[in-house]
XYZ file of C-alpha atoms in Angstrom:
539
model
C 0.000 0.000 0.000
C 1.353 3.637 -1.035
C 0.275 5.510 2.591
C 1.241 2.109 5.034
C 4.409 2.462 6.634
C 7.477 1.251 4.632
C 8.689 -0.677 7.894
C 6.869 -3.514 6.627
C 8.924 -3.144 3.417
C 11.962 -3.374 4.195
C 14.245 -6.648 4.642
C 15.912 -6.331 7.975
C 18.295 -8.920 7.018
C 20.143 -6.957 4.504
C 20.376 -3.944 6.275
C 23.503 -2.888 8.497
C 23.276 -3.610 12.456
C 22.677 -0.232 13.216
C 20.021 0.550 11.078
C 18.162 -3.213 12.376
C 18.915 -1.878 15.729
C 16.343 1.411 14.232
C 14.056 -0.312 13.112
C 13.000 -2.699 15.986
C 13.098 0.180 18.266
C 10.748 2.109 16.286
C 8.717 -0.858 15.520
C 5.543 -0.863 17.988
C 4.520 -4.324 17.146
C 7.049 -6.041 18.438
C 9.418 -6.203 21.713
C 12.271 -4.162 22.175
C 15.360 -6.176 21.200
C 18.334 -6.240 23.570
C 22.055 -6.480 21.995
C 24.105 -9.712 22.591
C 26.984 -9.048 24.131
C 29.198 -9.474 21.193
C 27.155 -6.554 19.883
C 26.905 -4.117 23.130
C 30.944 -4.493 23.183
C 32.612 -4.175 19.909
C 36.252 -3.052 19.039
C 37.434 0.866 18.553
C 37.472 0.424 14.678
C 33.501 -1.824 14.262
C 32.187 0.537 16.945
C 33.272 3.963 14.495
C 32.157 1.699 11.581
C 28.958 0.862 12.422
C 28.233 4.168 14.193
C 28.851 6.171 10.729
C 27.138 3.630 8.968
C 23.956 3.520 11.455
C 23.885 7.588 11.327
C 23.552 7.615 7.616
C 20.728 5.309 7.344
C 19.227 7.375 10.410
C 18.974 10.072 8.154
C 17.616 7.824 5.178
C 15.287 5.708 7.224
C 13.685 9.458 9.108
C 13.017 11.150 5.841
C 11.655 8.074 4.253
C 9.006 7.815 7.738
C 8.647 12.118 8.070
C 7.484 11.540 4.293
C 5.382 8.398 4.591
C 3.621 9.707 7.642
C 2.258 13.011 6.552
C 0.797 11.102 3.787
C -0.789 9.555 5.495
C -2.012 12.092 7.350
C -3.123 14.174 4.891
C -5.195 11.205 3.472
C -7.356 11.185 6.308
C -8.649 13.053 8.732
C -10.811 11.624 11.385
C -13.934 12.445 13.670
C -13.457 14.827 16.262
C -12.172 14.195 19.714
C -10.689 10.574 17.809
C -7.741 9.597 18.784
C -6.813 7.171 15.369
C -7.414 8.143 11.820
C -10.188 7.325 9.689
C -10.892 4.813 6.765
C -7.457 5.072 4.305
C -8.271 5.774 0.709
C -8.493 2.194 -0.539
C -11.368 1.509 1.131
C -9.693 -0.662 3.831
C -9.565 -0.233 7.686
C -6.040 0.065 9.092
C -5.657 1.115 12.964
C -2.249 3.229 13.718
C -0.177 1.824 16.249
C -1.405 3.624 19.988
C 0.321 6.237 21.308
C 3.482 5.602 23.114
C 5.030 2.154 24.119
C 3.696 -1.331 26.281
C 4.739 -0.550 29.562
C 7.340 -2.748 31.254
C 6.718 -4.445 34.887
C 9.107 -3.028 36.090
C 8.306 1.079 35.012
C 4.481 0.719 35.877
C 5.140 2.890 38.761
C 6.271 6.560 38.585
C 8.628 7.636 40.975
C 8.426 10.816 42.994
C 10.467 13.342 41.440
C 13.222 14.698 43.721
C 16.017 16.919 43.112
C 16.438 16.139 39.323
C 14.109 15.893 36.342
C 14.375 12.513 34.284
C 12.215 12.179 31.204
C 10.051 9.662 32.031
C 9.636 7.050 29.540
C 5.750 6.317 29.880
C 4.483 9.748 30.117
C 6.001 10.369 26.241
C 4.589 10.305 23.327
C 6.528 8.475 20.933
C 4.848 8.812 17.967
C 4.148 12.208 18.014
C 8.193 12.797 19.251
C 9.251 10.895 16.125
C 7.153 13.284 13.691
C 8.627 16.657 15.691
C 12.079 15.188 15.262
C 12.067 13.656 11.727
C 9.899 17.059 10.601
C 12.313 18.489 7.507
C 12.396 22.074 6.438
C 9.888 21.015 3.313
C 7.172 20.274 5.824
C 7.723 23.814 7.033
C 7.527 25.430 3.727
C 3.691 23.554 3.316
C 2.995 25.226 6.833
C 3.220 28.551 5.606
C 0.558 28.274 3.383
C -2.491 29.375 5.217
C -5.420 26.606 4.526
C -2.534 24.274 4.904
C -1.881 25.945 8.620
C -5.968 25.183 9.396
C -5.751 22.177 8.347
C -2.530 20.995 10.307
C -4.624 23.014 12.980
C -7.584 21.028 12.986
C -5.632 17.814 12.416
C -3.580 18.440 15.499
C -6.714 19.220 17.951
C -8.393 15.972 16.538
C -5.289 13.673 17.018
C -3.243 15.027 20.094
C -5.782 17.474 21.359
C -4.009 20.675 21.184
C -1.291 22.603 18.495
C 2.104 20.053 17.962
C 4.388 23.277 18.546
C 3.337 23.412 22.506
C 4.064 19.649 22.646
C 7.152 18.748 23.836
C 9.639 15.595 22.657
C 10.238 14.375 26.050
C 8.353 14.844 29.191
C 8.219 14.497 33.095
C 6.759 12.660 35.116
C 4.970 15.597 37.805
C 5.795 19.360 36.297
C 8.954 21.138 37.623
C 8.422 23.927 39.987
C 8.140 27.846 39.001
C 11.845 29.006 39.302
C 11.764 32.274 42.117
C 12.973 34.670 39.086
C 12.820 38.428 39.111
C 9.293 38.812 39.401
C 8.922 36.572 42.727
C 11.484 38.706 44.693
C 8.867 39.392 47.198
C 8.498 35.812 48.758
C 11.509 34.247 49.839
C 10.340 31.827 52.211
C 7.311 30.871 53.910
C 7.109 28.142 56.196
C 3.391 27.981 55.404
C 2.412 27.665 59.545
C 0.586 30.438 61.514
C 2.142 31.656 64.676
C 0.473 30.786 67.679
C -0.754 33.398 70.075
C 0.385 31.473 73.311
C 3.884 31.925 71.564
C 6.211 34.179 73.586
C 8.773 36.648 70.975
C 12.361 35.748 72.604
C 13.265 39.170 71.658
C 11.555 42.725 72.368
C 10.901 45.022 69.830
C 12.386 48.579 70.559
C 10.413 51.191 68.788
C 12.568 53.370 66.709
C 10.810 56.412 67.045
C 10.046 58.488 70.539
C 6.737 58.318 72.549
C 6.982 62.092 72.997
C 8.622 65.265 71.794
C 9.471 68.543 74.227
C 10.687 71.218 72.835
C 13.235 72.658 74.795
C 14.560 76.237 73.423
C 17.806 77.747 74.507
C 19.400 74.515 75.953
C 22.976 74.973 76.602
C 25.182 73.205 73.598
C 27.724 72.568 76.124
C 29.489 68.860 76.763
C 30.356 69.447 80.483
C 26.983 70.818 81.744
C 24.553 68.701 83.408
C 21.307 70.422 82.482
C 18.505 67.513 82.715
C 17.403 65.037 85.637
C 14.386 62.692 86.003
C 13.652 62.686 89.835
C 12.104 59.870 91.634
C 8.759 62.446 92.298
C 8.649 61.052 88.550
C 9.133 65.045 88.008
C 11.697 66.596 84.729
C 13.664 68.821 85.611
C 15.299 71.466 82.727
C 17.901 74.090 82.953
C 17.086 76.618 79.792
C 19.974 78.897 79.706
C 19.193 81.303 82.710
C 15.594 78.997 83.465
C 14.660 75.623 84.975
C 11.424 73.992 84.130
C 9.877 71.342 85.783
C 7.348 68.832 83.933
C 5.491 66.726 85.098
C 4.857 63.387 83.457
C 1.685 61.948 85.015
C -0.245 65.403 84.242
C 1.948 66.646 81.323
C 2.232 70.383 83.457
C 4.544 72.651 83.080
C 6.273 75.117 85.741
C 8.848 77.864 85.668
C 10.856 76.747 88.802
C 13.068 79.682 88.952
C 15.632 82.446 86.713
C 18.653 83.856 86.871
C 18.630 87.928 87.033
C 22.286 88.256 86.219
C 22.978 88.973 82.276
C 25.272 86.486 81.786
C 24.857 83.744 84.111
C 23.426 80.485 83.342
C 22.314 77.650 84.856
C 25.186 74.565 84.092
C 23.563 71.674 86.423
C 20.816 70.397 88.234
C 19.883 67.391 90.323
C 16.928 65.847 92.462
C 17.829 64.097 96.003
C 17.370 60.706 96.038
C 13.765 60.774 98.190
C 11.879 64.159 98.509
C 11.439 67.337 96.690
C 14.635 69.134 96.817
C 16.202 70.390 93.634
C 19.456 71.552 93.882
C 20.664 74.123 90.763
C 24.587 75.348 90.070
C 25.454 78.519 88.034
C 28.371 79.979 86.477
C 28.992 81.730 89.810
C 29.541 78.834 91.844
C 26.763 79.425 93.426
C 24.724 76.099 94.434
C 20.611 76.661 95.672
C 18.198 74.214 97.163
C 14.588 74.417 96.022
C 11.308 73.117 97.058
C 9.494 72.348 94.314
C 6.457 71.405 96.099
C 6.578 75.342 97.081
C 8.399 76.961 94.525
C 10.369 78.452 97.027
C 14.093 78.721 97.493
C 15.213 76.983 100.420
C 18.702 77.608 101.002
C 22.088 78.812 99.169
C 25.676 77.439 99.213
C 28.435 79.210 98.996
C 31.968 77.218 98.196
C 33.016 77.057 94.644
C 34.958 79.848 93.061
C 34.281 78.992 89.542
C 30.780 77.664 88.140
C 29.905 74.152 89.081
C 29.494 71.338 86.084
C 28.150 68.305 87.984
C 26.478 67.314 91.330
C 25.484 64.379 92.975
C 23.834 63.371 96.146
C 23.987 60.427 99.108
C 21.532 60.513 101.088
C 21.930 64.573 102.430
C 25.154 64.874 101.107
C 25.685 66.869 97.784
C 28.724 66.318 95.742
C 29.772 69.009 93.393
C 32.460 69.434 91.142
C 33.838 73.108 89.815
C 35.887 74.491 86.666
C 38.744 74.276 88.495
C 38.848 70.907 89.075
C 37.753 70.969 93.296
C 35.266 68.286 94.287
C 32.834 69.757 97.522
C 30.276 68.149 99.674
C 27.806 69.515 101.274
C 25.735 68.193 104.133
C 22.517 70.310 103.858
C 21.591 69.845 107.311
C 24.068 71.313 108.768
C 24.861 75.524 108.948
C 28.351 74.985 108.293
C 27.801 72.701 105.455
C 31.001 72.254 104.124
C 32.533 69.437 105.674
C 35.004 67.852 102.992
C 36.620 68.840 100.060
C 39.347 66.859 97.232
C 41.423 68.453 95.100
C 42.721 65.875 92.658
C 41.529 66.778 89.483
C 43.162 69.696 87.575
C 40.865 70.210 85.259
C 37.206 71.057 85.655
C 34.621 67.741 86.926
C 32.372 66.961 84.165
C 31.511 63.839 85.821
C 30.188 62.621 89.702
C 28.225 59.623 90.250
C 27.245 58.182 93.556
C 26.786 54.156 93.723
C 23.595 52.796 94.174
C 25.252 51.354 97.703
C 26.196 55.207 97.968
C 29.860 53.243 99.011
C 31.891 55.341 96.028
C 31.335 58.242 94.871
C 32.916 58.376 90.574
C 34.393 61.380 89.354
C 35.855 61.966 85.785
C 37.251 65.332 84.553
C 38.410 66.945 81.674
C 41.913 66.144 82.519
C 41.419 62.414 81.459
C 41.301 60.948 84.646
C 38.808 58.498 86.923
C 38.742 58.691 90.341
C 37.084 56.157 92.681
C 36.599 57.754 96.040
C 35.351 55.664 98.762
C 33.015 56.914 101.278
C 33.997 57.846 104.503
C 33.460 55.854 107.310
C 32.364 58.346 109.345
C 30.323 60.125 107.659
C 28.275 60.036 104.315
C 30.853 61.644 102.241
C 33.691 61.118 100.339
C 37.261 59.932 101.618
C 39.932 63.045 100.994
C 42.125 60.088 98.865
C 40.617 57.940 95.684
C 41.260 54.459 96.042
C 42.034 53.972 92.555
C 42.647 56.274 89.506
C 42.390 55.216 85.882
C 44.057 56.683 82.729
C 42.747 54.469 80.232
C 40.946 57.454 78.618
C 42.108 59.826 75.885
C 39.754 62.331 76.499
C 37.363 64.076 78.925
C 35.412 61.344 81.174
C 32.035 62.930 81.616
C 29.558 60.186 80.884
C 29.683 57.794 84.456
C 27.064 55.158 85.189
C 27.309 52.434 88.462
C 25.545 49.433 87.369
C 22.171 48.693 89.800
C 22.242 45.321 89.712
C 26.183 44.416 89.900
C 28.038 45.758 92.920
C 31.035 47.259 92.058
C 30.445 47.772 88.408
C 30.971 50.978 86.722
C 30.531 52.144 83.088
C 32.676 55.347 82.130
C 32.460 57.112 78.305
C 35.510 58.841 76.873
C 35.552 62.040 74.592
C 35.877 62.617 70.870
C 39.262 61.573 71.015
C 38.731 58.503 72.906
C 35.031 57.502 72.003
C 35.597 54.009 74.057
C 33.217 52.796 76.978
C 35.048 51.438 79.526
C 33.783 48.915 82.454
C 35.914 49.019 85.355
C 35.214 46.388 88.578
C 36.096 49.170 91.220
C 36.576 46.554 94.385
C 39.566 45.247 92.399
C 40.579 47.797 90.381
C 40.222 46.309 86.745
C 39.085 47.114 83.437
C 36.279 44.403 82.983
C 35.839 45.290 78.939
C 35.832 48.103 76.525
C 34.215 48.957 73.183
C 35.058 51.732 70.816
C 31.752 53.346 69.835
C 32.922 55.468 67.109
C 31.598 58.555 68.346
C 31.796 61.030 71.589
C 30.364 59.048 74.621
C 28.156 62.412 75.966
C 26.002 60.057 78.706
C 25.237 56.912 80.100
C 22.635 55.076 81.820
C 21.572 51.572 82.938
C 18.630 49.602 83.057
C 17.020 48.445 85.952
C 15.069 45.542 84.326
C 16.918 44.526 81.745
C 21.305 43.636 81.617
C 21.719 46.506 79.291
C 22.978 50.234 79.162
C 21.989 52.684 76.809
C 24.416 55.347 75.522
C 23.951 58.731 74.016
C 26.653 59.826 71.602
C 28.029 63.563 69.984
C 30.248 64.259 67.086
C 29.886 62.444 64.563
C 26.906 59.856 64.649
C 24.478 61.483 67.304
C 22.775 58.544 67.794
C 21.148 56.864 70.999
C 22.706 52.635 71.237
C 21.465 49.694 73.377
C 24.261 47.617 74.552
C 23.741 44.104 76.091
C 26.178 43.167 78.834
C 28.437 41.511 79.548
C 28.644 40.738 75.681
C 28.466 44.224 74.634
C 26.298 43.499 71.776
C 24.635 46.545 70.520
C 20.773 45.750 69.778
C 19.215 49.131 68.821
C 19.973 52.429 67.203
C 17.666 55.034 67.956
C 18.150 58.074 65.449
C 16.035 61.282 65.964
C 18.375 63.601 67.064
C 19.720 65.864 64.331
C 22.788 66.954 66.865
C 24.592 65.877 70.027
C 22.781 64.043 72.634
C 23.766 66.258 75.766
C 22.739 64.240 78.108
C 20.383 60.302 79.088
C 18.023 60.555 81.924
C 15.752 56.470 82.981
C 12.479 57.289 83.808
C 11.098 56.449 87.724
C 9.604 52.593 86.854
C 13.119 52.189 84.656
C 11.055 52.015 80.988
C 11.456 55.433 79.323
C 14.835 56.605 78.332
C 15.101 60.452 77.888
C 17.690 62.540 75.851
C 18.063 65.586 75.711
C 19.904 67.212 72.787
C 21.857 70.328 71.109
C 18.975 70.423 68.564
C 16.651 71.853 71.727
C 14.490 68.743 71.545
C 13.829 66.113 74.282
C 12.810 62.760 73.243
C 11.428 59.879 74.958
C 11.849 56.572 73.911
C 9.942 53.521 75.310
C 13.261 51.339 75.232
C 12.553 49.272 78.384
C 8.531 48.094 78.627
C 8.075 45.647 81.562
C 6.406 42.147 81.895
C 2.574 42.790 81.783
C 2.735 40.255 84.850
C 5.222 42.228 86.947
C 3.589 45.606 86.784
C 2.501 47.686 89.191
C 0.489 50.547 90.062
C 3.464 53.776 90.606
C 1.565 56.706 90.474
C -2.265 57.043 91.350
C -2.518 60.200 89.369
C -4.338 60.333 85.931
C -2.598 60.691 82.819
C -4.587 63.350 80.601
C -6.981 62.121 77.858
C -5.112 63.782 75.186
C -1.076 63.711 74.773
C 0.014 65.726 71.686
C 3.531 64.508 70.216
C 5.506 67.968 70.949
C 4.362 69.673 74.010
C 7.084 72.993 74.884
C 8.643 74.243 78.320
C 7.429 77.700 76.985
């Protein structure tokens, strides 16, 4: 017959091994035959022999089948949604062979695909993958004809149920996944499992902008003034130039506590006692007042320092203060000659005085470079005449001192611009426990009370507000707001609001330290007011 398949035809006997080789593997009729192993092994020079040979009469053998095939084809076309053609033109009925091969025993199963993609032998379409690879370039010129191009279309739905260029020579078993290209940037991973509310975060979130905003005009852009202080009355206390402002936080009031009358004095430090009321404020005079801010009323005034007076500090009814000229005072308030001790050390002016928590040693750091530990005396609430131990590690001013509240002993000190290091110094033995270099001025310091972390506020050249873990020194959180030099760090009452106070005559708070739900208490029985705007001012 003209349109059968020329397999039939052709004498297997006289034809080279390759080509037999061919021909029973294309043959559907019969078993696939398996090479002897004379045949599966032959020498270098039969192996190149029969290879060219069996390649030529590849080529032969296709073009006689591409040719044979669309013949027949084109001779028929049969009912829709069939699968074999219809009668042949001779009137007989001849069935094509079906689509793709017997399945072996042992390949009725799939397997899962895995890592790789292997054609898999019973989900291909032999037939159809012997016409796309045996299709010749005169096939392609018929194509271009248009009727010719409906009626390959309408052959291809009928017989393979869709167009033969979309169909593909080999295929897989299960399709490969989409490939995360440039379009699926967003998704990276998804674990695909919803968090569970019961679920605890191991880590706190810090927020990295402030709960509140005060505006705080004419604040002194100077490194060695001490110009803010959060008392334990849970009351702010602000030196403006020649002015100090109280606010309170429960009520969000603000008072004018007091001003200077003098042209050019200022105020350069204030500080609460530990329990009560008491505000004590230093000028450029020397000059050192007590106030009652319950009152508003001036209480007493000390006269001692010669030069104006950078930093105070009390124990209990002692004040520490520290002047220009490098003399450390105290104070005991109670008393009508209250001047009963005095250390003259430094000789530069005190930037820098801390009382421990203990109130056992009293820190002082200067703009000389130097740390002094003074312990108290044993007399008395103040400080021994003689430090115990002085540290030079420093290469600039020490202003920024901190004693650790929940470590006896432990005591964080921040250099200069020209040291930028915090250091951490165990003052019962006189060691440096660790430092860090922080990149930038180290302006203030303070710890938490809930948490094993201190918080440091930084100048020139970052001006940025870091959370350090310790002992590892791990920095957790930047908080950036501040568009110049954070003067000085103030911990709110219950130990959850840090405040900073910067050049840029702002004063942020930042909500750096929230406690347990669990472990809260009541502080304060006051009300807060309904409405809290985001800046309130001092004026």
């Amino acid at each position: 017959m003209k349109n059968a398949i020329m397999l039939g035809s052709l004498n297997s006997a006289s034809m080279p091994t390759g080509l037999n080789d061919l021909i029973g593997t294309l043959s559907l009729d019969e078993p696939i035959r398996r090479r002897s192993k004379s045949q599966q092994r032959p020498g270098k020079e039969q192996s190149y022999s029969n290879t060219s040979s069996s390649i030529l009469n590849q080529s032969i053998l296709g073009q006689s089948l591409s040719k044979s095939f669309n013949k027949s084809l084109n001779g028929s076309i049969s009912a829709k949604g069939s699968k074999t053609p219809g009668r042949s033109s001779n009137g007989n009925n001849r069935k094509t062979p079906s689509k793709g091969i017997a399945k072996s025993p042992s390949r009725s199963k799939t397997p899962t695909w895995g890592d790789r993609f292997i054609p898999n032998r019973s989900a291909t379409d032999f037939d159809l993958a012997n016409f796309l690879v045996t299709k010749n370039d005169e096939d392609e010129e018929n194509e271009s004809n248009s009727q010719n191009q409906r009626d390959r279309k309408v052959m291809s739905d009928n017989l393979f149920g869709g167009d033969l260029s979309n169909r593909r020579v080999m295929q897989f078993g299960q399709k490969a996944p989409t490939s995360l290209g440039a379009n699926n940037m967003r998704m990276i991973y998804d674990s695909g499992r919803t968090p569970s509310l019961k679920s605890k975060a191991t880590t706190r979130v810090i927020p990295s902008m402030p709960e509140k905003i005060l505006d705080a005009p004419d604040i002194m852009d100077d490194y060695y003034l001490n110009l803010v202080d959060w008392g334990k009355n849970n009351i702010l206390a602000v030196a403006l130039r020649n002015a100090v402002y109280l606010w309170n936080e429960a009520t969000g009031n603000i008072t004018q506590l007091m001003e200077l009358t003098g042209a050019e004095d200022y105020v350069t430090s204030v500080s609460w006692i530990q329990e009560g009321q008491i505000l004590a404020v230093a000028n450029t005079t020397g000059q050192v007042q007590l106030w009652d801010c319950n009152q508003i009323k001036q209480v007493r005034t000390m006269w001692s320092h010669t030069s104006r007076v950078a930093s105070m500090a009390w124990n209990m009814f002692v004040l520490s203060s520290g002047s220009r000229i490098g003399a450390i005072h105290h104070h005991d308030v109670r008393a009508a000659n209250y001047l009963v001790a005095e250390s003259n050390h430094h000789t530069q002016e005190v930037c820098g005085l801390k009382w421990s928590t203990d109130g056992s040693y009293l820190a002082s750091g200067s703009n000389d470079n130097l740390l002094h530990i003074w312990p108290r005396c044993a007399s008395d609430m103040h400080a021994d005449a003689t430090p115990i131990h002085t540290f030079n590690a420093h290469q600039a001013a020490v202003k920024a001192l901190a004693w650790c509240p929940w470590q006896s002993g432990v005591l964080a000190s921040g250099g200069g611009t020209a040291d930028r290091h915090i250091r951490f110094w165990n003052v019962r033995t006189g060691t440096n426990m660790s430092s860090i270099d922080t990149k930038s001025q180290v302006c203030s310091l303070t710890w938490s009370t809930e948490y094993k972390e201190i918080v440091s506020g930084h100048g020139y050249s970052n001006h940025e507000i870091n959370v350090w873990k310790f002992p590892s020194l791990e920095k957790i959180a930047e908080l950036i707001g501040h568009s110049q030099r954070v003067l000085t760090l103030c911990l709110s009452p219950d130990g959850q609001v840090v405040l900073s106070a910067g050049a840029d005559e702002t004063i942020r708070l930042w909500q750096v330290f929230p406690k347990d739900q669990k472990k809260k208490t009541a502080t304060s029985t006051t009300t807060k007011p309904a409405s809290s705007a985001l800046v309130a001012h001092f004026r």
